[in-house]
Amino acid sequence: MEDYLTSLLNITRNLDYSNQHPLNYQITYQSVKLIFLLLIFVILLFPAPAFAHKLIPTDGSNTSIDSALQIPDPVVSWAMYEKLDGNILYYEFEAEKGERLHASIVIPKLDGLENFTPSLALIGPSFALDSIEMTKAKNNFPYTLPDGYNAIVFDYEGKLPSTESYEPFGQITYWERQEVNLNIQVDGTYYLSVYDSDNNAGKLAVAIGYVEDFSAGDFVTILPSAWLESRYFVNDYTTPVISMLIFFGILSGIGYLIYRKIKRKKIISEQ
């Protein structure tokens, strides 16, 4: 990446500015350098999304099956930053026979959450779940389900504190919890739900899917917003403020140089 940016800067040095006033050339080159500094800052601020899930914003209102948060495609990697406090949260998705379902829970490494172990449940048509063979799943879902639906519950049964993992995009260290990996046997509407059977409160990230799917436009839309959400998720309110000050400072510098260039051209044209 550094070599690529250096090459681009060298190209700007070789551009033909012979017809420009020397001062205009200097301002133009300085503007280009500031633009590249801005690009470098954005690249460092929002690391490569190969390690990231697309974030789906939530407001905590998905507390029933009827108000479940919609997952557009369960194969694509999605993540939701959530908080439990005696409630249950639901997520709805459509799945086809033969598709692999991957879902997991991770807990941000924050004080007081070392022993936070919420449950993860898969809800679907009873005949569809009956055909899924799982060794660590349970049938002790404590909430009412619609007629014809059943749930299999996945609890974390490992050691505490659990294994840690670092997520580069959000710059967050997590404690890993349970994962679900299975093949869907029947086409249909399915739900995931998370809850804590002991009504403990805490933050968690719910992930579903395994295919990273980012477009170029995501770098200026979804990713910046997701990065800010990740900072608030771990109670980091300082880093976004500093980052925005630097960002707008660079923009202001570019704007000032452009203003000087326009003003200088006007003065020269009037002479």
Backbone as JSON, one array per atom type, in Angstrom:
{
  "sequence": "MEDYLTSLLNITRNLDYSNQHPLNYQITYQSVKLIFLLLIFVILLFPAPAFAHKLIPTDGSNTSIDSALQIPDPVVSWAMYEKLDGNILYYEFEAEKGERLHASIVIPKLDGLENFTPSLALIGPSFALDSIEMTKAKNNFPYTLPDGYNAIVFDYEGKLPSTESYEPFGQITYWERQEVNLNIQVDGTYYLSVYDSDNNAGKLAVAIGYVEDFSAGDFVTILPSAWLESRYFVNDYTTPVISMLIFFGILSGIGYLIYRKIKRKKIISEQ",
  "N": [[0.82, -1.2, 0.0], [1.95, 1.29, 0.8], [3.93, 1.56, -1.18], [2.31, 1.78, -3.4], [0.95, 4.22, -3.0], [3.16, 5.92, -2.96], [4.02, 5.7, -5.6], [1.9, 6.92, -6.93], [2.15, 9.52, -5.99], [4.61, 10.17, -7.16], [3.85, 10.24, -9.81], [2.33, 12.58, -9.85], [4.33, 14.44, -9.55], [5.53, 14.4, -12.0], [3.76, 15.49, -13.75], [2.72, 17.82, -16.29], [3.24, 21.04, -15.69], [3.97, 23.28, -16.98], [2.73, 25.46, -18.09], [1.71, 26.81, -16.01], [1.62, 29.23, -13.39], [4.43, 29.54, -11.17], [3.76, 29.64, -8.44], [1.18, 28.63, -8.48], [1.72, 26.01, -9.25], [3.07, 25.09, -6.97], [1.06, 25.24, -5.04], [-0.79, 23.47, -6.15], [0.6, 21.02, -6.03], [0.94, 20.8, -3.27], [-1.73, 20.54, -2.54], [-2.34, 18.05, -3.67], [-0.68, 16.41, -2.14], [-1.88, 16.7, 0.38], [-4.34, 15.56, -0.13], [-3.59, 12.89, -0.52], [-2.61, 12.33, 2.01], [-4.99, 12.44, 3.39], [-6.27, 10.23, 2.24], [-4.59, 8.16, 3.16], [-5.05, 8.39, 5.89], [-7.77, 7.66, 6.02], [-7.58, 4.99, 5.16], [-6.06, 3.86, 7.23], [-7.77, 4.34, 9.33], [-10.06, 2.9, 8.76], [-9.66, -0.24, 8.55], [-8.82, -2.97, 6.28], [-11.7, -4.65, 5.07], [-11.7, -7.41, 5.11], [-11.66, -8.79, 7.44], [-13.97, -8.22, 8.63], [-17.47, -8.05, 9.6], [-20.51, -7.13, 8.03], [-22.25, -4.54, 9.51], [-25.39, -4.54, 11.07], [-27.53, -2.11, 12.05], [-29.13, -1.8, 15.22], [-31.9, -1.24, 17.43], [-32.78, -2.36, 19.71], [-35.43, -3.11, 19.73], [-36.29, -5.53, 18.81], [-37.69, -7.63, 20.26], [-39.51, -9.65, 20.13], [-40.87, -12.38, 18.19], [-42.48, -11.37, 16.18], [-41.42, -8.83, 15.83], [-38.9, -9.28, 14.94], [-35.49, -8.74, 13.96], [-34.56, -8.26, 10.63], [-32.55, -10.37, 8.7], [-30.8, -9.95, 5.82], [-29.47, -11.86, 4.11], [-28.5, -14.94, 5.08], [-26.09, -16.15, 4.49], [-24.17, -14.27, 3.89], [-21.79, -12.4, 5.81], [-22.85, -10.98, 8.73], [-23.23, -8.7, 11.49], [-24.4, -7.85, 14.73], [-24.52, -5.45, 17.22], [-25.38, -5.78, 20.49], [-27.38, -5.49, 23.53], [-28.23, -7.12, 26.47], [-30.65, -7.25, 29.0], [-32.31, -8.77, 30.87], [-34.08, -9.31, 28.85], [-35.14, -10.75, 25.66], [-33.87, -11.27, 22.37], [-34.59, -11.27, 18.88], [-33.92, -12.59, 15.56], [-34.6, -12.73, 12.16], [-34.56, -14.81, 9.27], [-34.44, -16.07, 5.89], [-33.87, -19.3, 4.7], [-32.4, -21.82, 2.62], [-32.64, -25.27, 1.66], [-29.74, -27.16, 2.18], [-28.04, -25.01, 2.5], [-25.37, -23.64, 4.42], [-25.41, -22.85, 7.81], [-23.96, -20.51, 9.82], [-23.41, -19.24, 12.95], [-22.73, -17.16, 15.77], [-21.72, -16.09, 19.09], [-20.03, -13.44, 20.63], [-18.3, -11.79, 23.29], [-17.61, -8.51, 24.28], [-14.46, -7.52, 25.59], [-14.82, -6.32, 28.4], [-14.86, -4.87, 31.65], [-16.5, -6.81, 34.11], [-17.89, -8.48, 32.42], [-16.79, -10.95, 32.19], [-17.86, -13.43, 32.94], [-20.21, -13.57, 31.56], [-22.58, -15.3, 29.88], [-24.62, -15.65, 27.6], [-27.42, -17.38, 26.07], [-27.83, -18.99, 22.88], [-30.21, -19.49, 20.44], [-31.72, -21.48, 17.92], [-34.52, -21.17, 15.96], [-37.2, -22.72, 14.33], [-39.39, -24.32, 11.88], [-40.91, -27.19, 13.28], [-40.63, -29.74, 12.04], [-38.47, -29.27, 10.48], [-36.34, -28.76, 12.21], [-36.23, -31.14, 13.57], [-34.85, -32.82, 11.92], [-32.24, -32.11, 12.15], [-29.21, -33.04, 13.4], [-27.67, -32.59, 16.37], [-25.14, -32.53, 18.76], [-24.58, -30.98, 21.01], [-26.78, -29.44, 21.46], [-29.81, -28.25, 23.06], [-33.19, -28.71, 24.25], [-34.52, -26.75, 25.74], [-35.82, -24.26, 25.55], [-37.01, -21.32, 26.96], [-39.16, -19.67, 26.3], [-42.35, -18.73, 24.84], [-43.44, -20.18, 21.78], [-44.52, -19.85, 18.34], [-47.24, -21.81, 16.96], [-46.32, -24.94, 15.65], [-43.65, -24.46, 15.56], [-40.33, -24.98, 16.77], [-37.47, -24.99, 19.0], [-33.92, -25.11, 19.24], [-31.39, -25.02, 21.61], [-28.29, -23.48, 22.21], [-25.79, -23.47, 24.47], [-23.03, -21.89, 26.14], [-20.37, -23.86, 27.14], [-17.76, -23.92, 27.86], [-14.52, -23.03, 29.33], [-14.06, -20.31, 31.66], [-12.36, -17.22, 32.22], [-12.98, -17.13, 28.68], [-11.43, -18.07, 25.52], [-9.61, -15.47, 23.92], [-10.09, -13.17, 21.22], [-9.01, -10.96, 18.64], [-10.49, -8.37, 16.85], [-9.73, -6.81, 14.0], [-10.93, -4.75, 12.41], [-13.0, -3.41, 13.95], [-11.36, -2.99, 16.05], [-11.47, -4.33, 18.51], [-11.23, -6.4, 21.35], [-12.42, -9.61, 21.98], [-14.2, -11.97, 24.06], [-14.57, -15.26, 23.24], [-17.51, -17.15, 22.63], [-20.17, -19.51, 22.23], [-20.51, -21.3, 19.11], [-22.41, -21.96, 16.16], [-22.68, -24.35, 13.73], [-24.13, -25.7, 11.04], [-26.06, -27.55, 8.61], [-28.79, -26.46, 6.75], [-31.8, -28.19, 6.49], [-34.32, -27.99, 5.37], [-36.2, -25.83, 3.28], [-37.22, -22.6, 4.42], [-38.57, -20.23, 6.87], [-36.56, -19.01, 9.39], [-35.34, -18.37, 12.73], [-33.03, -16.7, 14.84], [-32.23, -16.39, 18.28], [-31.25, -14.59, 21.2], [-30.54, -14.68, 24.65], [-30.38, -14.41, 28.24], [-30.46, -16.85, 30.57], [-30.31, -16.48, 33.29], [-30.99, -13.91, 33.6], [-28.96, -12.03, 33.55], [-27.25, -8.97, 32.87], [-25.66, -7.5, 30.03], [-23.29, -6.77, 27.36], [-23.09, -7.92, 23.95], [-21.97, -9.36, 20.86], [-23.64, -10.47, 18.08], [-23.21, -12.73, 15.52], [-23.7, -13.74, 12.15], [-23.46, -15.82, 9.29], [-20.87, -16.3, 6.74], [-19.57, -15.41, 4.49], [-17.68, -12.81, 3.34], [-18.73, -9.77, 2.1], [-18.23, -7.02, 0.5], [-18.58, -3.86, -1.04], [-17.14, -1.26, -3.17], [-18.39, 1.11, -2.53], [-19.06, 0.72, 0.11], [-16.93, 1.57, 1.63], [-17.22, 4.25, 2.1], [-19.68, 4.47, 3.2], [-21.1, 2.22, 4.74], [-18.89, 1.16, 6.24], [-17.49, 3.36, 7.64], [-19.58, 4.17, 9.38], [-20.02, 1.77, 10.76], [-17.57, 1.49, 12.06], [-17.63, 3.65, 13.87], [-19.84, 2.85, 15.4], [-18.73, 0.59, 16.58], [-16.88, 1.72, 18.3], [-18.5, 3.08, 20.15], [-19.79, 0.89, 21.15], [-17.94, -0.36, 22.81], [-17.67, 1.51, 24.74], [-15.93, 3.59, 24.09], [-15.46, 6.78, 23.68], [-13.69, 8.73, 23.07], [-11.78, 8.26, 20.99], [-13.31, 8.44, 18.47], [-13.88, 11.21, 18.45], [-11.33, 12.43, 18.36], [-10.43, 11.36, 15.92], [-12.29, 12.44, 14.1], [-11.69, 15.16, 14.37], [-9.08, 15.25, 13.3], [-9.65, 14.39, 10.7], [-11.42, 16.41, 9.71], [-9.69, 18.52, 10.0], [-7.73, 18.0, 8.06], [-9.34, 18.16, 5.78], [-10.04, 20.86, 5.98], [-7.55, 22.04, 5.58], [-7.04, 21.33, 2.89], [-9.15, 22.69, 1.69], [-8.45, 25.32, 2.28], [-6.04, 25.64, 0.83], [-7.03, 25.36, -1.78], [-8.68, 27.58, -1.88], [-6.76, 29.63, -1.66], [-5.43, 29.2, -4.07], [-7.41, 29.79, -5.99], [-7.86, 32.48, -5.36], [-5.33, 33.54, -5.92], [-5.15, 33.11, -8.68], [-7.12, 34.86, -9.51], [-6.01, 37.35, -8.83], [-3.76, 37.38, -10.49], [-5.0, 37.35, -13.01], [-6.13, 39.85, -13.05], [-4.03, 41.56, -13.27]],
  "CA": [[0.0, 0.0, 0.0], [2.82, 2.45, 0.83], [4.56, 1.66, -2.5], [1.29, 2.23, -4.35], [0.74, 5.65, -2.78], [4.38, 6.61, -3.38], [4.0, 5.74, -7.06], [0.94, 7.93, -7.34], [2.75, 10.82, -5.71], [5.62, 10.4, -8.18], [3.16, 10.62, -11.04], [1.94, 13.99, -9.76], [5.53, 15.26, -9.71], [5.9, 14.4, -13.41], [2.73, 16.13, -14.56], [3.19, 19.02, -16.98], [2.7, 22.29, -15.14], [4.8, 24.32, -17.58], [1.94, 26.64, -18.41], [1.16, 27.37, -14.78], [2.45, 30.11, -12.57], [5.16, 28.72, -10.19], [3.03, 29.55, -7.17], [0.07, 27.71, -8.69], [2.28, 24.66, -9.22], [3.35, 24.74, -5.59], [-0.21, 25.02, -4.34], [-1.38, 22.24, -6.68], [1.32, 19.88, -5.47], [0.6, 20.7, -1.84], [-3.1, 20.02, -2.46], [-2.28, 16.62, -3.95], [-0.09, 15.74, -0.98], [-2.87, 16.66, 1.46], [-5.36, 14.58, -0.5], [-3.04, 11.57, -0.25], [-2.59, 12.17, 3.47], [-6.36, 12.13, 3.77], [-6.53, 8.84, 1.85], [-3.85, 7.3, 4.07], [-5.76, 8.43, 7.17], [-8.99, 6.85, 5.9], [-7.18, 3.58, 5.09], [-5.66, 3.43, 8.57], [-8.91, 4.42, 10.24], [-10.98, 1.82, 8.44], [-8.83, -1.31, 8.0], [-9.42, -3.8, 5.23], [-12.88, -5.32, 5.57], [-11.62, -8.86, 5.0], [-11.83, -9.35, 8.77], [-15.13, -7.58, 9.24], [-18.84, -8.36, 9.24], [-21.35, -5.96, 7.79], [-23.01, -4.26, 10.72], [-26.8, -4.19, 10.96], [-27.9, -1.3, 13.21], [-30.27, -2.27, 16.01], [-32.36, -0.3, 18.46], [-33.26, -3.13, 20.85], [-36.88, -3.33, 19.68], [-36.55, -6.87, 18.27], [-37.88, -8.43, 21.47], [-40.5, -10.7, 19.88], [-40.74, -12.94, 16.85], [-43.15, -10.46, 15.25], [-40.58, -7.65, 15.6], [-37.53, -9.77, 14.74], [-34.63, -8.0, 13.04], [-34.42, -9.0, 9.38], [-31.21, -10.65, 8.16], [-31.05, -10.03, 4.38], [-28.94, -13.09, 3.52], [-27.77, -15.58, 6.19], [-24.79, -16.62, 4.05], [-23.28, -13.11, 4.02], [-21.41, -12.14, 7.2], [-23.49, -9.84, 9.38], [-23.02, -8.62, 12.93], [-25.27, -6.95, 15.47], [-24.08, -5.1, 18.58], [-26.6, -5.83, 21.29], [-27.3, -5.45, 25.0], [-29.29, -7.85, 27.16], [-30.94, -6.84, 30.39], [-33.54, -9.46, 31.23], [-34.94, -9.44, 27.67], [-34.72, -11.68, 24.61], [-33.79, -10.6, 21.08], [-34.85, -12.19, 17.79], [-33.43, -12.26, 14.23], [-35.32, -13.56, 11.19], [-33.91, -14.99, 7.97], [-34.9, -17.14, 5.01], [-32.78, -20.21, 4.36], [-32.75, -22.88, 1.69], [-32.07, -26.58, 1.93], [-28.36, -27.31, 1.76], [-27.21, -23.87, 2.91], [-24.7, -23.77, 5.71], [-25.69, -21.8, 8.77], [-22.92, -20.24, 10.81], [-23.8, -18.16, 13.86], [-21.9, -17.18, 16.98], [-21.78, -15.01, 20.07], [-18.79, -13.03, 21.28], [-18.52, -10.81, 24.34], [-16.5, -7.56, 24.32], [-13.64, -7.65, 26.79], [-15.09, -5.2, 29.28], [-14.96, -5.27, 33.07], [-17.79, -7.29, 34.55], [-18.51, -9.39, 31.46], [-15.97, -12.16, 32.09], [-18.68, -14.62, 33.13], [-21.49, -13.37, 30.88], [-22.73, -16.42, 28.94], [-25.99, -15.75, 27.09], [-27.77, -18.54, 25.23], [-28.13, -18.76, 21.47], [-31.21, -20.49, 20.04], [-32.21, -21.54, 16.54], [-35.96, -21.44, 15.96], [-37.67, -23.01, 12.99], [-40.47, -25.31, 11.83], [-40.55, -28.38, 14.06], [-40.19, -30.84, 11.18], [-37.15, -28.93, 9.93], [-35.33, -28.9, 13.26], [-36.14, -32.54, 13.97], [-33.91, -33.53, 11.04], [-30.89, -31.63, 12.42], [-28.57, -33.8, 14.47], [-26.71, -31.77, 17.09], [-24.74, -33.22, 19.99], [-24.52, -30.07, 22.15], [-27.99, -28.63, 21.51], [-30.8, -28.61, 24.07], [-34.56, -28.34, 23.92], [-35.04, -26.11, 26.95], [-36.11, -22.87, 25.26], [-37.96, -20.96, 28.01], [-40.15, -18.7, 25.85], [-43.43, -19.27, 24.02], [-43.18, -20.21, 20.35], [-45.72, -20.02, 17.51], [-47.62, -23.19, 16.67], [-45.57, -25.57, 14.57], [-42.24, -24.1, 15.65], [-39.56, -25.52, 17.88], [-36.18, -24.3, 19.16], [-32.8, -25.82, 19.83], [-30.62, -24.03, 22.35], [-26.85, -23.69, 22.3], [-25.2, -22.76, 25.6], [-21.58, -21.97, 26.23], [-20.0, -24.82, 28.17], [-16.31, -23.93, 27.99], [-13.94, -22.41, 30.5], [-14.16, -18.86, 31.82], [-12.63, -16.49, 30.97], [-12.79, -17.96, 27.5], [-10.39, -17.66, 24.58], [-9.75, -14.11, 23.42], [-9.79, -12.92, 19.81], [-8.97, -9.53, 18.33], [-11.15, -8.05, 15.6], [-8.97, -5.64, 13.56], [-11.73, -3.65, 11.89], [-13.56, -2.67, 15.07], [-10.3, -2.82, 17.05], [-12.09, -4.79, 19.75], [-10.9, -7.74, 21.84], [-13.63, -10.32, 22.41], [-14.18, -13.32, 24.61], [-15.37, -16.13, 22.38], [-18.52, -18.0, 23.25], [-20.57, -20.64, 21.41], [-20.7, -21.2, 17.67], [-23.33, -22.92, 15.56], [-22.37, -24.7, 12.35], [-25.0, -26.8, 10.62], [-26.66, -27.44, 7.28], [-30.24, -26.35, 6.73], [-32.36, -29.37, 5.85], [-35.61, -27.69, 4.75], [-36.46, -24.42, 2.99], [-38.19, -22.03, 5.34], [-38.25, -19.05, 7.68], [-35.91, -19.38, 10.63], [-35.02, -17.27, 13.64], [-32.07, -16.82, 15.92], [-32.55, -15.57, 19.44], [-30.25, -14.56, 22.27], [-31.11, -14.33, 25.96], [-29.63, -14.95, 29.37], [-31.41, -17.58, 31.41], [-30.24, -15.96, 34.65], [-31.34, -12.48, 33.53], [-27.79, -11.15, 33.7], [-27.16, -7.9, 31.88], [-24.34, -7.38, 29.41], [-23.2, -6.53, 25.92], [-22.64, -9.04, 23.14], [-22.07, -9.22, 19.41], [-24.22, -11.65, 17.44], [-22.73, -12.82, 14.14], [-24.29, -14.79, 11.32], [-22.9, -15.84, 7.94], [-19.45, -16.63, 6.63], [-19.04, -14.84, 3.25], [-17.47, -11.37, 3.41], [-19.26, -9.19, 0.87], [-18.12, -5.56, 0.58], [-18.41, -3.15, -2.3], [-16.33, -0.05, -3.04], [-19.19, 2.13, -1.87], [-19.13, 0.47, 1.55], [-15.83, 2.26, 2.31], [-17.64, 5.61, 2.47], [-21.03, 4.43, 3.76], [-21.3, 1.27, 5.84], [-17.71, 0.95, 7.09], [-17.29, 4.43, 8.64], [-20.63, 4.1, 10.39], [-19.78, 0.58, 11.58], [-16.43, 1.75, 12.94], [-18.1, 4.51, 14.96], [-20.68, 2.02, 16.27], [-17.86, -0.3, 17.36], [-16.26, 2.51, 19.38], [-19.52, 3.3, 21.18], [-20.12, -0.42, 21.71], [-16.98, -0.66, 23.89], [-17.61, 2.7, 25.61], [-14.8, 4.44, 23.71], [-16.02, 7.99, 23.09], [-12.6, 9.67, 22.8], [-11.17, 8.0, 19.68], [-14.05, 9.04, 17.36], [-13.76, 12.67, 18.46], [-9.99, 12.77, 17.86], [-10.37, 10.99, 14.5], [-13.05, 13.42, 13.33], [-10.94, 16.42, 14.37], [-8.0, 15.11, 12.32], [-10.27, 14.3, 9.38], [-11.89, 17.73, 9.28], [-8.52, 19.37, 9.91], [-7.14, 17.78, 6.74], [-10.27, 18.74, 4.81], [-9.93, 22.32, 6.05], [-6.29, 22.41, 4.95], [-7.22, 21.24, 1.45], [-10.03, 23.78, 1.29], [-7.71, 26.58, 2.36], [-5.13, 25.7, -0.31], [-7.82, 25.6, -2.99], [-9.11, 28.98, -1.8], [-5.59, 30.46, -2.0], [-5.16, 29.04, -5.49], [-8.42, 30.56, -6.73], [-7.61, 33.9, -5.12], [-4.12, 33.92, -6.63], [-5.48, 33.19, -10.1], [-7.9, 36.09, -9.73], [-5.09, 38.47, -8.76], [-2.93, 37.35, -11.7], [-5.82, 37.71, -14.17], [-6.45, 41.27, -12.99], [-2.81, 42.33, -13.51]],
  "C": [[0.86, 1.25, 0.0], [3.49, 2.65, -0.53], [3.58, 2.2, -3.53], [1.07, 3.73, -4.22], [1.96, 6.46, -3.21], [4.42, 6.75, -4.9], [3.05, 6.81, -7.57], [1.47, 9.33, -7.1], [3.82, 11.17, -6.74], [5.0, 10.81, -9.51], [2.8, 12.09, -11.03], [3.15, 14.9, -9.95], [5.89, 15.41, -11.2], [4.85, 15.03, -14.31], [3.26, 17.44, -15.15], [2.49, 20.25, -16.42], [3.42, 23.5, -15.78], [4.03, 25.59, -17.87], [1.36, 27.32, -17.19], [2.17, 28.3, -14.13], [3.16, 29.24, -11.52], [4.41, 28.57, -8.87], [1.85, 28.61, -7.3], [0.54, 26.26, -8.66], [2.51, 24.2, -7.78], [2.08, 24.42, -4.83], [-0.86, 23.72, -4.81], [-0.72, 21.02, -6.08], [1.02, 19.69, -3.99], [-0.8, 20.15, -1.66], [-3.13, 18.52, -2.67], [-1.73, 15.85, -2.75], [-1.1, 15.64, 0.17], [-3.97, 15.65, 1.15], [-4.86, 13.16, -0.21], [-2.92, 11.31, 1.25], [-3.98, 11.81, 3.98], [-6.7, 10.69, 3.43], [-5.84, 7.86, 2.79], [-4.56, 7.24, 5.42], [-7.01, 7.56, 7.13], [-8.66, 5.37, 5.88], [-6.8, 3.05, 6.46], [-6.84, 3.4, 9.53], [-9.86, 3.27, 10.03], [-10.21, 0.7, 7.77], [-9.59, -2.15, 6.99], [-10.55, -4.63, 5.78], [-12.84, -6.84, 5.48], [-11.84, -9.53, 6.34], [-13.16, -8.94, 9.39], [-16.44, -8.21, 8.78], [-19.53, -7.04, 8.89], [-22.22, -5.76, 9.03], [-24.46, -3.92, 10.37], [-27.17, -3.39, 12.2], [-29.12, -1.87, 13.92], [-30.64, -1.21, 17.04], [-32.96, -1.02, 19.66], [-34.74, -3.43, 20.84], [-37.26, -4.72, 19.17], [-36.72, -7.89, 19.4], [-38.97, -9.49, 21.33], [-40.29, -11.22, 18.47], [-41.37, -12.01, 15.81], [-42.31, -9.23, 14.92], [-39.13, -8.03, 15.35], [-36.77, -8.92, 13.72], [-34.37, -8.85, 11.8], [-32.95, -9.14, 8.98], [-31.37, -10.84, 6.66], [-30.63, -11.34, 3.73], [-28.08, -13.77, 4.57], [-26.4, -16.13, 5.79], [-23.75, -15.51, 4.17], [-23.01, -12.84, 5.5], [-22.05, -10.85, 7.71], [-23.17, -9.87, 10.86], [-23.98, -7.6, 13.52], [-24.7, -6.71, 16.86], [-25.33, -4.98, 19.44], [-26.3, -5.69, 22.78], [-28.51, -6.19, 25.57], [-29.42, -7.35, 28.58], [-32.28, -7.43, 30.8], [-34.49, -9.66, 30.07], [-34.41, -10.53, 26.74], [-34.76, -10.92, 23.29], [-33.89, -11.64, 19.97], [-34.31, -11.65, 16.46], [-34.05, -13.24, 13.24], [-34.55, -13.65, 9.88], [-34.57, -16.14, 7.21], [-33.7, -18.0, 4.63], [-33.29, -21.33, 3.46], [-32.04, -24.18, 2.07], [-30.65, -26.67, 1.36], [-27.46, -26.16, 2.14], [-26.58, -24.14, 4.27], [-25.04, -22.58, 6.58], [-24.54, -21.69, 9.76], [-23.35, -19.06, 11.65], [-22.97, -18.28, 15.14], [-22.2, -15.98, 17.87], [-20.37, -14.72, 20.54], [-19.11, -11.9, 22.25], [-17.35, -9.82, 24.34], [-15.76, -7.66, 25.65], [-13.75, -6.37, 27.63], [-15.21, -5.71, 30.71], [-16.38, -5.69, 33.41], [-18.46, -8.27, 33.62], [-17.76, -10.71, 31.32], [-16.81, -13.43, 32.12], [-20.05, -14.52, 32.46], [-21.6, -14.41, 29.76], [-24.18, -16.55, 28.46], [-26.18, -16.97, 26.21], [-28.07, -18.09, 23.82], [-29.07, -19.87, 21.02], [-31.53, -20.35, 18.56], [-33.66, -21.98, 16.57], [-36.4, -21.68, 14.52], [-38.84, -23.98, 13.03], [-40.03, -26.61, 12.5], [-40.01, -29.49, 13.18], [-38.81, -30.55, 10.59], [-36.06, -29.13, 10.97], [-35.16, -30.35, 13.68], [-35.11, -33.31, 13.13], [-32.47, -33.09, 11.24], [-30.31, -32.38, 13.61], [-27.47, -32.95, 15.11], [-26.41, -32.44, 18.43], [-24.79, -32.3, 21.22], [-25.76, -29.19, 22.28], [-28.96, -29.16, 22.56], [-32.18, -28.17, 23.6], [-35.24, -27.66, 25.11], [-35.31, -24.62, 26.74], [-37.23, -22.38, 26.17], [-39.07, -20.0, 27.58], [-41.18, -19.37, 24.95], [-43.11, -19.14, 22.54], [-44.49, -20.33, 19.58], [-46.01, -21.5, 17.27], [-46.8, -23.72, 15.49], [-44.08, -25.26, 14.58], [-41.6, -24.73, 16.88], [-38.23, -24.77, 17.94], [-35.15, -25.27, 19.7], [-31.84, -24.78, 20.38], [-29.16, -24.46, 22.43], [-26.3, -22.82, 23.42], [-23.69, -22.87, 25.54], [-21.2, -22.86, 27.4], [-18.48, -24.9, 28.35], [-15.84, -23.25, 29.25], [-14.16, -20.9, 30.49], [-12.96, -18.36, 32.61], [-12.27, -17.34, 29.77], [-11.65, -17.42, 26.63], [-10.66, -16.26, 24.05], [-9.44, -14.08, 21.92], [-9.87, -11.43, 19.56], [-9.57, -9.3, 16.96], [-10.55, -6.75, 15.07], [-9.82, -4.48, 13.1], [-12.3, -2.78, 13.02], [-12.56, -2.37, 16.16], [-10.82, -3.17, 18.45], [-11.55, -6.18, 20.09], [-12.16, -8.37, 22.4], [-13.27, -11.57, 23.19], [-15.09, -14.16, 23.74], [-16.36, -16.95, 23.19], [-18.92, -19.1, 22.24], [-20.71, -20.27, 19.93], [-21.67, -22.28, 17.21], [-22.91, -23.12, 14.11], [-23.21, -25.9, 11.96], [-25.51, -26.54, 9.21], [-28.18, -27.42, 7.4], [-30.82, -27.51, 5.92], [-33.63, -29.09, 5.05], [-35.7, -26.2, 4.46], [-37.43, -23.86, 4.01], [-37.71, -20.76, 6.0], [-37.72, -19.52, 9.02], [-35.61, -18.13, 11.46], [-33.83, -17.66, 14.51], [-32.56, -15.98, 17.08], [-31.42, -15.66, 20.45], [-30.94, -14.08, 23.54], [-30.2, -14.87, 27.04], [-30.61, -15.57, 30.35], [-31.41, -17.12, 32.86], [-30.55, -14.47, 34.73], [-30.16, -11.56, 33.85], [-27.76, -10.13, 32.57], [-25.75, -7.85, 31.29], [-24.43, -7.13, 27.92], [-22.68, -7.77, 25.21], [-22.73, -8.66, 21.67], [-22.58, -10.54, 18.86], [-23.78, -11.64, 15.98], [-23.43, -13.96, 13.43], [-23.66, -14.68, 9.92], [-21.4, -16.06, 7.94], [-18.81, -16.06, 5.36], [-18.92, -13.34, 3.4], [-17.84, -10.75, 2.07], [-19.3, -7.68, 1.0], [-17.94, -4.98, -0.81], [-17.56, -1.91, -2.06], [-17.09, 1.04, -2.3], [-19.27, 1.96, -0.37], [-18.04, 1.22, 2.33], [-16.23, 3.66, 2.76], [-19.05, 5.64, 3.06], [-21.08, 3.53, 4.99], [-20.11, 1.22, 6.78], [-17.45, 2.09, 8.07], [-18.32, 4.39, 9.75], [-20.42, 2.92, 11.33], [-18.62, 0.8, 12.54], [-16.83, 2.63, 14.12], [-18.96, 3.71, 15.94], [-19.83, 1.12, 17.14], [-17.21, 0.45, 18.52], [-17.27, 2.73, 20.52], [-19.86, 1.99, 21.89], [-19.21, -0.78, 22.89], [-16.73, 0.57, 24.77], [-16.39, 3.57, 25.34], [-15.36, 5.66, 22.98], [-14.94, 8.99, 22.69], [-12.04, 9.5, 21.39], [-11.97, 8.59, 18.52], [-13.91, 10.56, 17.29], [-12.41, 13.09, 17.88], [-9.89, 12.49, 16.36], [-11.11, 12.01, 13.64], [-12.34, 14.77, 13.27], [-9.8, 16.38, 13.35], [-8.56, 15.12, 10.91], [-10.69, 15.68, 8.87], [-10.75, 18.73, 9.22], [-7.85, 19.25, 8.55], [-8.03, 18.37, 5.66], [-10.16, 20.26, 4.79], [-8.65, 22.8, 5.38], [-6.38, 22.37, 3.43], [-8.09, 22.4, 0.95], [-9.32, 25.13, 1.3], [-6.75, 26.73, 1.18], [-5.87, 25.97, -1.61], [-8.28, 27.05, -3.03], [-7.96, 29.91, -2.18], [-5.29, 30.39, -3.49], [-6.12, 29.87, -6.32], [-8.17, 32.06, -6.58], [-6.39, 34.38, -5.88], [-4.37, 34.05, -8.12], [-6.24, 34.48, -10.41], [-7.0, 37.3, -9.74], [-4.26, 38.55, -10.02], [-3.72, 37.8, -12.92], [-6.13, 39.2, -14.21], [-5.23, 42.14, -13.28], [-2.59, 42.59, -15.01]]
}
